[in-house]
Short mmCIF file of C-alpha atoms and ligand atoms in Angstrom, two decimals:
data_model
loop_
_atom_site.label_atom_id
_atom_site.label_comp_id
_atom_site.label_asym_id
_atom_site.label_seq_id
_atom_site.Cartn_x
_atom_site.Cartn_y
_atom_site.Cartn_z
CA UNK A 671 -13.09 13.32 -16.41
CA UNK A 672 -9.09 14.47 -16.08
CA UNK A 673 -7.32 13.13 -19.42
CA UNK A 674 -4.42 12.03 -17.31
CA UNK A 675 -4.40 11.09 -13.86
CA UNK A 676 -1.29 10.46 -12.20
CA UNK A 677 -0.94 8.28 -8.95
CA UNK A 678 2.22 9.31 -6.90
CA UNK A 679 3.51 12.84 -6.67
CA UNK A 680 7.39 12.12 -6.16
CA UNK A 681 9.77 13.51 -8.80
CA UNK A 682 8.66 11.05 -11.82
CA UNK A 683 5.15 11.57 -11.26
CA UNK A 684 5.21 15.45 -11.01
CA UNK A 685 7.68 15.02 -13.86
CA UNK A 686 3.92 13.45 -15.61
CA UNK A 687 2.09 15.90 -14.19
CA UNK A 688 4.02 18.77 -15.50
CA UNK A 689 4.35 17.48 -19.02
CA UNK A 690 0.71 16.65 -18.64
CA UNK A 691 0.12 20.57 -18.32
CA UNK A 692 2.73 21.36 -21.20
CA UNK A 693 1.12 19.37 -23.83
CA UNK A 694 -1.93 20.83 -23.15
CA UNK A 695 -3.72 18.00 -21.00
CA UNK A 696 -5.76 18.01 -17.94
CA UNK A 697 -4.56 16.19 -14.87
CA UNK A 698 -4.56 15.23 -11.56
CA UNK A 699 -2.37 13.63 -9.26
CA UNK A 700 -3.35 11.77 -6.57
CA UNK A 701 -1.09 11.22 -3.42
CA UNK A 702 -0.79 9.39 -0.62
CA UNK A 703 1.31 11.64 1.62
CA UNK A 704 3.02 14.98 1.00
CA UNK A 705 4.64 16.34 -1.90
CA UNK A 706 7.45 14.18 -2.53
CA UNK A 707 7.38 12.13 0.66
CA UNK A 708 9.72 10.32 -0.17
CA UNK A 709 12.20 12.60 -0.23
CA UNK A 710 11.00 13.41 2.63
CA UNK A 711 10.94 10.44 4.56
CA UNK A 712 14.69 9.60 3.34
CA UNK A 713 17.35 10.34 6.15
CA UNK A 714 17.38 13.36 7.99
CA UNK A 715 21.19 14.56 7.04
CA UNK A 716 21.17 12.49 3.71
CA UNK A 717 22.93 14.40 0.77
CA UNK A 718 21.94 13.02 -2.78
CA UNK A 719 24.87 10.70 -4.92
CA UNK A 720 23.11 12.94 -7.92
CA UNK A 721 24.69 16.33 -9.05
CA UNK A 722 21.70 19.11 -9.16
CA UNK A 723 21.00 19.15 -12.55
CA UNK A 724 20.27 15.42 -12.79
CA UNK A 725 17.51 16.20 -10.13
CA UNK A 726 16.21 18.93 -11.84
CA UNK A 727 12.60 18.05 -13.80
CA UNK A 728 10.75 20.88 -16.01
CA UNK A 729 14.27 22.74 -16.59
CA UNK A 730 13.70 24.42 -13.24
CA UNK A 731 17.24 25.09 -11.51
CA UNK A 732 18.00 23.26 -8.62
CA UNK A 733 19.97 25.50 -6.64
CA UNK A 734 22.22 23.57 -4.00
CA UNK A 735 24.57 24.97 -1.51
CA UNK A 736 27.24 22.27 -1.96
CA UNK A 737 27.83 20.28 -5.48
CA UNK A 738 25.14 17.53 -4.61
CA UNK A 739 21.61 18.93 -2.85
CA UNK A 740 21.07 17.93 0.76
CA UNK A 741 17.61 16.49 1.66
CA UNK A 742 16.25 19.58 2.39
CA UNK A 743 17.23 20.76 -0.24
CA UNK A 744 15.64 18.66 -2.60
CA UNK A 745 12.64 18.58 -0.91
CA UNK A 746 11.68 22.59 -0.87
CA UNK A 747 12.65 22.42 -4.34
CA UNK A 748 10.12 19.74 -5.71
CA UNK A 749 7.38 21.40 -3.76
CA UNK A 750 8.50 24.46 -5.25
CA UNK A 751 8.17 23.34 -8.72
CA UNK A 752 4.70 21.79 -7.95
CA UNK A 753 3.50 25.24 -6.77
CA UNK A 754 5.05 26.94 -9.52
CA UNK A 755 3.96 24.97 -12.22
CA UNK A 756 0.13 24.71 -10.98
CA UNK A 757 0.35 20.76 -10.17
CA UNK A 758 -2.62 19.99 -9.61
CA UNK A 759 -2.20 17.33 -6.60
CA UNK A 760 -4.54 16.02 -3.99
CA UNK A 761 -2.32 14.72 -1.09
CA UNK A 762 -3.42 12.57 1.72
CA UNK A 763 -5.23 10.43 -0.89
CA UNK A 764 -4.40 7.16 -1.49
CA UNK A 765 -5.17 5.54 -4.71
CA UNK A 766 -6.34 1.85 -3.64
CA UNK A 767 -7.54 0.04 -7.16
CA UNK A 768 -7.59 1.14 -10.66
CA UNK A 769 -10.16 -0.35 -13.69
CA UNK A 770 -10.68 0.29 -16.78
CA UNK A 771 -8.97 1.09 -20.30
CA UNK A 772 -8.00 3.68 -22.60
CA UNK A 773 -10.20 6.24 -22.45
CA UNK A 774 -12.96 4.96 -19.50
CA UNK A 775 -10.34 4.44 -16.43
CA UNK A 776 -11.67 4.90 -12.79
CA UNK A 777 -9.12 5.14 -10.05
CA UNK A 778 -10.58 4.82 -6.90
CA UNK A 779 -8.87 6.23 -3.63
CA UNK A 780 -9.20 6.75 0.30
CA UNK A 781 -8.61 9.73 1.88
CA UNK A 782 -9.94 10.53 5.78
CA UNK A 783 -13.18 11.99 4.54
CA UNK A 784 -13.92 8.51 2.37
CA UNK A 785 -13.71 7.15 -0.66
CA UNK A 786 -13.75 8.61 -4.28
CA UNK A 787 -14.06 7.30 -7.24
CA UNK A 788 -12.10 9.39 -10.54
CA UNK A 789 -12.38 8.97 -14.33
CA UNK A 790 -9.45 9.80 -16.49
CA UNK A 791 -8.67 8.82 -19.78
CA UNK A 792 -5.73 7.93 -19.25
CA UNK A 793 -3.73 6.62 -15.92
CA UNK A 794 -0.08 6.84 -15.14
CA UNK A 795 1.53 5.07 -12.20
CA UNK A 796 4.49 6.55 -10.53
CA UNK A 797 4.39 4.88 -7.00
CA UNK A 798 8.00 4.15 -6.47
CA UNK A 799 9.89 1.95 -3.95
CA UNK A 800 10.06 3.63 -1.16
CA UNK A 801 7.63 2.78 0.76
CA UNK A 802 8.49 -1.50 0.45
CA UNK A 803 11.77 -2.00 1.73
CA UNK A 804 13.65 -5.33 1.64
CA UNK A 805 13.13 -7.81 4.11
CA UNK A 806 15.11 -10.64 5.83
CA UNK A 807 12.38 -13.29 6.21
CA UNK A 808 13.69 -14.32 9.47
CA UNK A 809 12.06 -15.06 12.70
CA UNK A 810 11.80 -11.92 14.67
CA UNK A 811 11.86 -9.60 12.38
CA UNK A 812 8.83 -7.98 12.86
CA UNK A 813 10.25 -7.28 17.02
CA UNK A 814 9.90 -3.20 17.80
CA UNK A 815 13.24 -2.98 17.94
CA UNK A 816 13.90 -3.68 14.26
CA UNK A 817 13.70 -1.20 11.26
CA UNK A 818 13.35 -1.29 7.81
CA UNK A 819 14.50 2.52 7.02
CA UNK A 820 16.43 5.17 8.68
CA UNK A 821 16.21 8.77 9.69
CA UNK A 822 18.67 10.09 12.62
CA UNK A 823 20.54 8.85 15.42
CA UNK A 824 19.23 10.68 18.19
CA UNK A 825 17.23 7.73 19.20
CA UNK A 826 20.23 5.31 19.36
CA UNK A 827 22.51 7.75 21.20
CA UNK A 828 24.38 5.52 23.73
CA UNK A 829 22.91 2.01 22.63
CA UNK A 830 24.50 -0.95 20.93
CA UNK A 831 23.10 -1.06 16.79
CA UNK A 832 23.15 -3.37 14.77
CA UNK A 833 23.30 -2.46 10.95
CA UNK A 834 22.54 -5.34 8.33
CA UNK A 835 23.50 -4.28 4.75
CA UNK A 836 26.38 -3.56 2.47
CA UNK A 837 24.89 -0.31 0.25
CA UNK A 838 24.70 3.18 0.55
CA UNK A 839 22.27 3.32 2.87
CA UNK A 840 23.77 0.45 5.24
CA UNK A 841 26.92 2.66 5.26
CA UNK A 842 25.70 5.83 5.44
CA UNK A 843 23.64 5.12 8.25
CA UNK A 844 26.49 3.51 10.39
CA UNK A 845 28.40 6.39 9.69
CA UNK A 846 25.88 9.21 10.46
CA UNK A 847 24.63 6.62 14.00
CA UNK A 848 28.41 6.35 15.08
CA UNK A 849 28.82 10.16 14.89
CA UNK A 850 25.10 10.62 16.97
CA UNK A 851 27.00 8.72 19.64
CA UNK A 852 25.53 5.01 18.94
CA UNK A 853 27.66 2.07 19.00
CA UNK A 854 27.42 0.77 15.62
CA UNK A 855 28.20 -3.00 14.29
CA UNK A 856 27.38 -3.51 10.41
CA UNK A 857 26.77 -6.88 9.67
CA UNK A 858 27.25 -7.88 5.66
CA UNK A 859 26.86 -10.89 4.46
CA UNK A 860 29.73 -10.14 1.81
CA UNK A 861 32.95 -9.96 2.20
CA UNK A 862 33.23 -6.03 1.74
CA UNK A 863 30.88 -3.60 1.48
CA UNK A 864 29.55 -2.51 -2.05
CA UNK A 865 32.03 -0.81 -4.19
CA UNK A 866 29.66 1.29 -5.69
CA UNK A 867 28.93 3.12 -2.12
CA UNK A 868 29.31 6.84 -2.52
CA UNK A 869 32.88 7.63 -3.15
CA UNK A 870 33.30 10.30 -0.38
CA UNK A 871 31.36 7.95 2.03
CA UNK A 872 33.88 4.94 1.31
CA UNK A 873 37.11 5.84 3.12
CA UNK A 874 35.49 7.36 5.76
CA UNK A 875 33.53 4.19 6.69
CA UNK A 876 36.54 1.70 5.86
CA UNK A 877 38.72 4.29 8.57
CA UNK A 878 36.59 3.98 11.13
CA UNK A 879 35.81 0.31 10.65
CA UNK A 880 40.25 0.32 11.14
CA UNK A 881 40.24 2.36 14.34
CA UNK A 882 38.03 0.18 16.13
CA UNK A 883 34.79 3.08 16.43
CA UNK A 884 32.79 0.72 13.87
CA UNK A 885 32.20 -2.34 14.38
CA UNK A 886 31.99 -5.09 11.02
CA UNK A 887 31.10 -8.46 10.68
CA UNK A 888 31.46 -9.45 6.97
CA UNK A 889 30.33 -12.86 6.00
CA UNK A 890 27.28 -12.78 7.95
CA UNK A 891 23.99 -14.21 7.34
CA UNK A 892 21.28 -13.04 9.45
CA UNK A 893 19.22 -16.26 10.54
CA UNK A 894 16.92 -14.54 13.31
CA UNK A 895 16.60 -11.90 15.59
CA UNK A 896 15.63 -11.64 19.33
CA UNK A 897 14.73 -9.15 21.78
CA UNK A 898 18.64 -9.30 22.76
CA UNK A 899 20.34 -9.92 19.21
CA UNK A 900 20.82 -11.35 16.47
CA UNK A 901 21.72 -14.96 15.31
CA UNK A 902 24.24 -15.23 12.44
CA UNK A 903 25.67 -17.50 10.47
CA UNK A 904 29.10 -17.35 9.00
CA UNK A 905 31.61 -19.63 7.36
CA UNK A 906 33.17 -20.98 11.05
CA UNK A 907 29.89 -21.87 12.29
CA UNK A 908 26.64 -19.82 13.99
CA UNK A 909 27.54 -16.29 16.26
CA UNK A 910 25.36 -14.53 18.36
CA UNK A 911 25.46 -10.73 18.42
CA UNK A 912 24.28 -9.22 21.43
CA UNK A 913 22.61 -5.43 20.39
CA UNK A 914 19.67 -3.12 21.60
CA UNK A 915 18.31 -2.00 18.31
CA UNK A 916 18.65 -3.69 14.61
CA UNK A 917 17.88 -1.59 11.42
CA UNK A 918 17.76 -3.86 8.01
CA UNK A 919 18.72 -1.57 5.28
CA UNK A 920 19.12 -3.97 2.30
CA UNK A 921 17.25 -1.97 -0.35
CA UNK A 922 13.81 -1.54 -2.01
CA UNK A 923 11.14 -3.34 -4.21
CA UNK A 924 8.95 -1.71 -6.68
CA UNK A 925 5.71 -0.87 -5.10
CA UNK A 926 3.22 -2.26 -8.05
CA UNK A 927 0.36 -3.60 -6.43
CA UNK A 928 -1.56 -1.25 -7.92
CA UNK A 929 -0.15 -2.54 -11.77
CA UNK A 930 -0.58 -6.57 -10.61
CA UNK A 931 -4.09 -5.83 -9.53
CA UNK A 932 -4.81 -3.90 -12.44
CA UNK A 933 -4.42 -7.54 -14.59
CA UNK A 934 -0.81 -6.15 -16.10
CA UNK A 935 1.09 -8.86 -17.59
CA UNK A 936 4.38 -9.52 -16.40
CA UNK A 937 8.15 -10.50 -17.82
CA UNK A 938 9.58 -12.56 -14.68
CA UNK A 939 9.36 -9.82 -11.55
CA UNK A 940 8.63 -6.76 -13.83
CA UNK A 941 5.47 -5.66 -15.86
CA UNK A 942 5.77 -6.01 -19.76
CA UNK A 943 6.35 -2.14 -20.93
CA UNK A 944 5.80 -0.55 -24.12
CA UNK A 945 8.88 1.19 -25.24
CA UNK A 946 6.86 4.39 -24.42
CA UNK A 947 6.32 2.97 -20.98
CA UNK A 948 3.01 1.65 -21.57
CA UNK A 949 1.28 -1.57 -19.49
CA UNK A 950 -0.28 -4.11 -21.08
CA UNK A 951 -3.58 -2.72 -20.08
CA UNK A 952 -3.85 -0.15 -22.57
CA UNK A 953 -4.27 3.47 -21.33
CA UNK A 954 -2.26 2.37 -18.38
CA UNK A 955 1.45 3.72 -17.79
CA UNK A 956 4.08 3.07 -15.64
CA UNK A 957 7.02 5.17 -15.12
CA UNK A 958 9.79 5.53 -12.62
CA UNK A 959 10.54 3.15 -10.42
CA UNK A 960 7.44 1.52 -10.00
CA UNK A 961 7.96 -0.35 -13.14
CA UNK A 962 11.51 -2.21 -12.07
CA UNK A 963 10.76 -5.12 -9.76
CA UNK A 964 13.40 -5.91 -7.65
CA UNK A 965 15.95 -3.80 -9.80
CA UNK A 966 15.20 -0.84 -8.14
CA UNK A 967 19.14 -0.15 -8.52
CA UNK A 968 18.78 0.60 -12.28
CA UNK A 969 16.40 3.79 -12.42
CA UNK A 970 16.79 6.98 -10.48
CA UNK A 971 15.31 10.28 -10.92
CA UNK A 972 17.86 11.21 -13.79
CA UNK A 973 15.95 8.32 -16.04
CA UNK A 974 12.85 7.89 -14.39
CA UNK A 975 11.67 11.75 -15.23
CA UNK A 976 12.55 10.54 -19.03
CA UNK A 977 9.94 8.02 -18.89
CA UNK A 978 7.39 10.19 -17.34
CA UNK A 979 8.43 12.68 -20.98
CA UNK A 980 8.15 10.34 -23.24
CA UNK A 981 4.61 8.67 -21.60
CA UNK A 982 2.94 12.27 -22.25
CA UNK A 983 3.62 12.66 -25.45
CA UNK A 984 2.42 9.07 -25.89
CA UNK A 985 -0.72 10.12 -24.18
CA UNK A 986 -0.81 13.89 -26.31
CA UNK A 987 -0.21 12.22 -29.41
CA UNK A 988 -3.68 9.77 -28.81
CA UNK A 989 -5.47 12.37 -27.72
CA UNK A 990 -4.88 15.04 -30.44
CA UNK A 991 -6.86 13.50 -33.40
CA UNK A 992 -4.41 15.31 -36.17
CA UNK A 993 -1.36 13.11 -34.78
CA UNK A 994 -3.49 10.26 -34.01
CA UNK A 995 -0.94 6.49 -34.57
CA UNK A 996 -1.68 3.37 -33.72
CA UNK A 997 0.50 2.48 -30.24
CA UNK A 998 3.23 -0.42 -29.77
CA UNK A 999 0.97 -2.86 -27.92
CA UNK A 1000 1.23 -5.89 -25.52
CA UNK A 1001 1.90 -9.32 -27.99
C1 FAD B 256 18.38 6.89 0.44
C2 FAD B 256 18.15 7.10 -1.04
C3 FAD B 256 18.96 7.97 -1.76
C4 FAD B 256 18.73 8.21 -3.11
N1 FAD B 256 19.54 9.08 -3.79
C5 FAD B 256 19.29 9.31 -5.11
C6 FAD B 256 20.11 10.22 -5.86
O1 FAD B 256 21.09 10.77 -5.37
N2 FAD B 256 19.79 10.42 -7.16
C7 FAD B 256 18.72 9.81 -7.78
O2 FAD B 256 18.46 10.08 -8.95
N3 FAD B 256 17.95 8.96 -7.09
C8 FAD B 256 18.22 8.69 -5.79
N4 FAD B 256 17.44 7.80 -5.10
C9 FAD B 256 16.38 7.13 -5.83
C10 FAD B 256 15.18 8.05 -5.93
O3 FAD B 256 14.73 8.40 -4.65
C11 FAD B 256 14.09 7.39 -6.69
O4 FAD B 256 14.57 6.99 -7.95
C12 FAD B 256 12.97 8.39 -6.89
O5 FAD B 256 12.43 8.80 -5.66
C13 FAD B 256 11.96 7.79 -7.73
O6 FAD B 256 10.97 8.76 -7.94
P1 FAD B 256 9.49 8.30 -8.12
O7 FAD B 256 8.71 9.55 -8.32
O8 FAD B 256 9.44 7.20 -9.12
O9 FAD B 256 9.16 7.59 -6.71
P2 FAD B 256 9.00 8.25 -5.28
O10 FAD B 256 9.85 9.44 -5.11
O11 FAD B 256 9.16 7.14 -4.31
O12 FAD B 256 7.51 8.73 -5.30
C14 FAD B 256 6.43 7.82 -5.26
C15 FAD B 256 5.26 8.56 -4.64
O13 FAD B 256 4.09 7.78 -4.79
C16 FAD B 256 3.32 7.86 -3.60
N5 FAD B 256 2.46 6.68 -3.58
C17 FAD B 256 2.82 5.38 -3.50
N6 FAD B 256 1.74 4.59 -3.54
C18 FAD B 256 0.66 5.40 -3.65
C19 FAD B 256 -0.75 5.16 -3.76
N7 FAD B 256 -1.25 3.92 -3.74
N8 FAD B 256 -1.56 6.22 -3.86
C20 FAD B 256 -1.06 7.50 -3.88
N9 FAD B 256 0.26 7.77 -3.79
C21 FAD B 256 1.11 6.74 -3.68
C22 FAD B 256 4.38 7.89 -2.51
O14 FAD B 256 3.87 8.42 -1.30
C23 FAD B 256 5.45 8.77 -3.14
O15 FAD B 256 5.25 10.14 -2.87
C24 FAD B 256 17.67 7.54 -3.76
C25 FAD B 256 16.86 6.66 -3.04
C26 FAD B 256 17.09 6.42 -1.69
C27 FAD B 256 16.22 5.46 -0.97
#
């Protein structure tokens, strides 16, 4: 039996891992793909909105050839750290249910040779969004032609694409399709896109959307797609938008099926959480994004790798019998 066992090996939860190893802990992480896949699954040419050091987790230097780390970047760097530090991970294992309590948890999890079942004595959850984008929930949008996430443009070179969204990633990806030779339209049901988009990537988009090489159709509600377009509403009545491919970038939800199926109580859309980021099953902690619901917006690495701190010395504190305190619990 591991004392902690920590599902998810992206930044928070080898943030966990780490301190797990600090304090003097055993652990094991448990992971469905690589070593921070989602950093690796984000786009191909992305550069982070995050300055270095606010990447950083364990005090290890993220070296960066420009002020903010590319993908790549990023990437080499958290595997790097997980090597360095000894993480002890298990990738290409998914953890599919979790039971138990303080002190007795097993965490069971599929990986091609089967199923295994773990015991820790503690569990933390660090699963992210990534993998549970946003969706329409309009007819068609399950058509091969539609995406929920974006990596490069090569595949759109030459073809009309449609980009629903108004965020970063909406913009970004118009942007970065446009200049892989695509002929982009972004479709936003607002009447701008979001302020807060990167400040570098702002002007640029808002330039090209004035010469004419990106298209924009603001005030657009996306009320189905087809194999030839899409059907949109706006305020003078309904439009149809004839394009090959459509790519629905309109942000994330916390992937917590694990937490709901664990019995965690819930506050509206997000899990009830200790102030040291512990569930209301006790023994059980989530940290990172995860643990935000739909307000995926309001945690990023910078914050999230303080939670995973300050749920390990939770844990440390239980375990070591001298500094042994009775825990903020559930109501
Ligand atoms: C395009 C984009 C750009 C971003 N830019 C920035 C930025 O500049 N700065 C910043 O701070 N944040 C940024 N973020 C947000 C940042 O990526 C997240 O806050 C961060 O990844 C959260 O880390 P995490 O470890 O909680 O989740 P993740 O990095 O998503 O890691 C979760 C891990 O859990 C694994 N997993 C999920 N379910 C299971 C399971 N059942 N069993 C086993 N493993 C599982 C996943 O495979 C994944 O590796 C960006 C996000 C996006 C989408």
């Amino acid at each position: 039996m591991v004392d902690v066992l920590v599902v998810g090996a992206g930044p928070v939860g080898l943030c966990a891992a780490l301190w797990a190893k600090r304090l003097g802990l055993s652990h094991l992480v448990l992971e469905r793909g690589t070593v921070a896949e989602t950093v690796y699954r984000f786009p191909r040419e992305m550069v982070f909105f995050s300055e270095a050091r606010n990447l950083e987790i364990g005090g290890h230097p993220l070296v960066s050839q420009g002020p903010k780390p590319t993908r790549r970047e990023a990437l080499l760097y958290y595997q790097r750290v997980a090597e360095r530090e000894g993480i002890n991970v298990r990738t290409y294992t998914e953890v599919v249910g979790i039971a138990g309590q303080e002190g007795g948890f097993g965490v069971l999890a599929r990986s091609r040779k089967g199923e295994e079942v773990f015991s820790a004595r503690y569990v933390v959850v660090a699963t992210g969004y990534f993998a549970n984008p946003n969706r329409l929930g309009v007819p068609g949008e399950e058509l091969p032609h539609v995406f929920h996430r974006y990596e490069e443009a090569a595949p759109f070179f030459g073809r009309k694409v449609a980009v629903v969204g108004g965020s970063n990633s909406a913009v970004e990806a118009a942007l970065d399709l446009y200049r892989g030779g695509a002929q982009v339209v972004l479709v936003h049901r607002g009447a701008r896109v979001r302020p807060s988009v990167k400040y570098w990537l702002l002007p640029d988009f808002e330039n090209r959307v004035k010469e004419g090489r990106i298209g924009a159709v603001m005030e657009a509600r996306v009320k189905a797609i087809t194999p030839e377009g899409l059907w949109l509403s706006r305020p003078g009545g309904e439009e149809f938008l004839e394009v090959d491919f459509v790519l629905v970038l309109i942000g994330y939800r916390a992937e917590d099926r694990l937490l709901k199926e664990a019995g965690v109580a819930y506050e509206g859309e997000k899990p009830w959480l200790s102030p040291e980021w512990e569930t209301s099953v006790p023994g059980l902690f989530a940290v990172g994004s995860c643990a935000y619901g739909p307000d995926t917006r309001s945690v990023f690495i910078e914050n999230g790798r303080e939670h995973a701190e300050r749920a390990l010395r939770a844990i440390a504190r239980r375990l070591n019998p001298l500094t042994r305190e009775a825990p903020p619990r559930y109501p």
